[in-house]
Short mmCIF file of C-alpha atoms in Angstrom, two decimals:
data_model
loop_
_atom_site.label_atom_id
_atom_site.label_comp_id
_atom_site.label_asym_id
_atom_site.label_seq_id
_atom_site.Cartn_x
_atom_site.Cartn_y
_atom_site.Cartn_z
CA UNK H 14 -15.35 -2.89 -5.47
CA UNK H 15 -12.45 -4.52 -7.51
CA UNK H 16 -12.55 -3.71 -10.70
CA UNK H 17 -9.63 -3.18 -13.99
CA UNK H 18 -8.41 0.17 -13.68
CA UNK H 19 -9.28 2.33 -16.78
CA UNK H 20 -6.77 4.60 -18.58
CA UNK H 21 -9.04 7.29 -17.56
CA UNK H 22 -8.07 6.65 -13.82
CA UNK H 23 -4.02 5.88 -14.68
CA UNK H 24 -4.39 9.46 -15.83
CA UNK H 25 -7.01 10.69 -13.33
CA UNK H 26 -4.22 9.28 -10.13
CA UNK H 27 -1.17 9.43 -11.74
CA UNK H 28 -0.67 6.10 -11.23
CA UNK H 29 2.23 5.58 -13.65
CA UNK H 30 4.14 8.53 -12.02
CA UNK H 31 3.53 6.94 -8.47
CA UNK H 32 5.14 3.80 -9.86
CA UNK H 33 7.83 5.42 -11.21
CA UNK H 34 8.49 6.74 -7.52
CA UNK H 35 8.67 3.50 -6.27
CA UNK H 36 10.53 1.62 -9.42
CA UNK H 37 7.99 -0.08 -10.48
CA UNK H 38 7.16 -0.48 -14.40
CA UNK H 39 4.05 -2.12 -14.92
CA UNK H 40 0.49 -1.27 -13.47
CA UNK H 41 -1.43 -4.20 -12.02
CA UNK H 42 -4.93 -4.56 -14.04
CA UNK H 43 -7.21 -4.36 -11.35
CA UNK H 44 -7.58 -2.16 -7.97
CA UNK H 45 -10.06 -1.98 -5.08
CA UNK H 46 -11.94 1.21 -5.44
CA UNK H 47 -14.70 2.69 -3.24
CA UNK H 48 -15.25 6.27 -5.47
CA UNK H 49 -17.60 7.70 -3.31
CA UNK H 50 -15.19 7.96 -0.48
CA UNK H 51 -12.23 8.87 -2.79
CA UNK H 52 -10.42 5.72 -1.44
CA UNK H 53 -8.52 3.13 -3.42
CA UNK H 54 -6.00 0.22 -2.49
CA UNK H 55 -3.60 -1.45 -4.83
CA UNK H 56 -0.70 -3.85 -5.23
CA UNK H 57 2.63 -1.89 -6.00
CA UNK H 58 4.60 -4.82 -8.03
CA UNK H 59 4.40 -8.39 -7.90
CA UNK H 60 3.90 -10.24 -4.52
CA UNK H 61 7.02 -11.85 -2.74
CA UNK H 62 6.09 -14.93 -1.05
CA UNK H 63 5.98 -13.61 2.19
CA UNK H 64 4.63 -10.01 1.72
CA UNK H 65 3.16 -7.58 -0.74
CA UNK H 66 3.51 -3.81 -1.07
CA UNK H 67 0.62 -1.85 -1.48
CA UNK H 68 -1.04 1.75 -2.23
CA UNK H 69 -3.84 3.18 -0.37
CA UNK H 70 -5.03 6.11 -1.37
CA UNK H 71 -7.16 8.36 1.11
CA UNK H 72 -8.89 11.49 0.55
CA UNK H 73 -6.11 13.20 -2.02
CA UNK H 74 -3.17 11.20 0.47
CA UNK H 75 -0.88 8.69 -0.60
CA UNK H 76 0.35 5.79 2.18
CA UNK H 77 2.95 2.81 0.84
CA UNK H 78 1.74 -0.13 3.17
CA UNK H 79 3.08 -3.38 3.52
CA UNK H 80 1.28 -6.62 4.28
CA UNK H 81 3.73 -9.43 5.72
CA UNK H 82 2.28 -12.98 6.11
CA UNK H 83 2.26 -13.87 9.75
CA UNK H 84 0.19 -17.06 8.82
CA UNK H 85 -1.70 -19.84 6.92
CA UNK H 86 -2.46 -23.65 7.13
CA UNK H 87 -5.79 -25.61 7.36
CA UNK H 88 -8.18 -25.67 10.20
CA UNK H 89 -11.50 -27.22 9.75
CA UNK H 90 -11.17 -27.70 6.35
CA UNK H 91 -10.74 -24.00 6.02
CA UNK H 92 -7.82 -22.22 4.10
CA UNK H 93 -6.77 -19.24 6.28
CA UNK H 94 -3.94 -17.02 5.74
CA UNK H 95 -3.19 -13.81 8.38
CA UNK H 96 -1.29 -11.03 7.47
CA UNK H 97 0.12 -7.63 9.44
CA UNK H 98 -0.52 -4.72 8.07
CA UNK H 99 2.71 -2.85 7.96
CA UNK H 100 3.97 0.68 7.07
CA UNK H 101 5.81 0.81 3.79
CA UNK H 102 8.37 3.23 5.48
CA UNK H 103 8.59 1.41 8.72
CA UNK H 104 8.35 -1.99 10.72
CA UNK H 105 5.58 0.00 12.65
CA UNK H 106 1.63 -1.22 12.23
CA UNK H 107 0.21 1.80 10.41
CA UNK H 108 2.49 4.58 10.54
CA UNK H 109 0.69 7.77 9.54
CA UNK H 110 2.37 11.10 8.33
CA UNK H 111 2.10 13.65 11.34
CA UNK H 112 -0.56 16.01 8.97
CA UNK H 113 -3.01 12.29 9.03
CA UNK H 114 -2.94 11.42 12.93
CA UNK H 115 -6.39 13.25 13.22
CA UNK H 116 -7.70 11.01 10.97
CA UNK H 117 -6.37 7.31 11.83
CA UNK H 118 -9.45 6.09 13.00
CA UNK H 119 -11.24 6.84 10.27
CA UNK H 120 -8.67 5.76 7.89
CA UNK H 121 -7.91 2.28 9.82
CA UNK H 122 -12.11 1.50 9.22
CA UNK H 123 -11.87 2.59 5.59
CA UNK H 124 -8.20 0.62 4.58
CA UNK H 125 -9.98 -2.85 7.03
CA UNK H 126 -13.25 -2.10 4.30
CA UNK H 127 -10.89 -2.03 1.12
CA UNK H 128 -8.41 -5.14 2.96
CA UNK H 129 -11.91 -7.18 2.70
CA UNK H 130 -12.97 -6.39 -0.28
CA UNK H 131 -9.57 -6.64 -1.79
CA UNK H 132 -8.60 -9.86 -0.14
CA UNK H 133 -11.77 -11.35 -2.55
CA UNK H 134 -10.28 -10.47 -5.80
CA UNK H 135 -8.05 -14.29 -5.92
CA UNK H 136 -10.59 -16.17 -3.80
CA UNK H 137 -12.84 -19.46 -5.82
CA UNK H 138 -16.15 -18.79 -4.92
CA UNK H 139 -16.59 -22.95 -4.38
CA UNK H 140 -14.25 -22.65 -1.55
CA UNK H 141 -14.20 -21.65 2.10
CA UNK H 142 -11.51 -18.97 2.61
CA UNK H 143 -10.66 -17.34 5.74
CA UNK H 144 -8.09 -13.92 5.34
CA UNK H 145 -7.46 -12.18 8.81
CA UNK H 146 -5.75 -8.61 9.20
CA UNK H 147 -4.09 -7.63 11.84
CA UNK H 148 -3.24 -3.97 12.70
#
């Protein structure tokens, strides 16, 4: 779910020392959480027109991911907008420390579950929006 992130959870995820790491000084209000499967997702900074940095967080593991707009316009009198979801590190579609290739699958289906709910944060509920993700 999105949701503000509590000072409880800064603390809990060290979430101002992970910013610090990346040069980053303030702490976006809200974050996509799913706490039963330890997951979260985040914006790192502000969002450049093209792109936005992000944090997922997976089972204790950190991953800097990028999404870079590949996309948007107008069809059917829907608003669409695609985006490719990049490494932070790399120009490589999810790049995984060596210690995490056992578990890409399952992290690809949990980051597409926190990429939709995420992607619902900015969206008017009065109008048809269509956000595509490409890995």
């Amino acid at each position: 779910m999105n949701e503000k992130i509590s000072d409880t959870d800064v603390e809990k995820y060290g979430l101002i020392k992970i910013n610090k790491h990346f040069l980053i000084d303030d702490l976006p209000a809200e974050w996509t959480i799913d706490r039963d499967k330890k997951v979260y997702l985040r914006a790192l900074g502000k969002p450049l027109p093209e792109q936005q940095a992000l944090c997922f967080y997976w089972h204790g593991h950190l991953l800097h991911l990028r999404l870079r707009r590949t996309g948007c316009g107008i069809k059917g009198g829907t608003i669409f907008a695609s985006f490719c979801v990049m490494s932070g590190k790399t120009n490589k579609k999810i790049w995984l420390p060596h210690r995490l290739e056992w578990a890409k699958n399952e992290i690809v289906v949990d980051l597409k579950k926190a990429l939709n709910v995420y992607k619902s944060k900015d969206v008017q509920k009065d109008n048809k929006h269509l956000i595509q993700f490409v890995f």
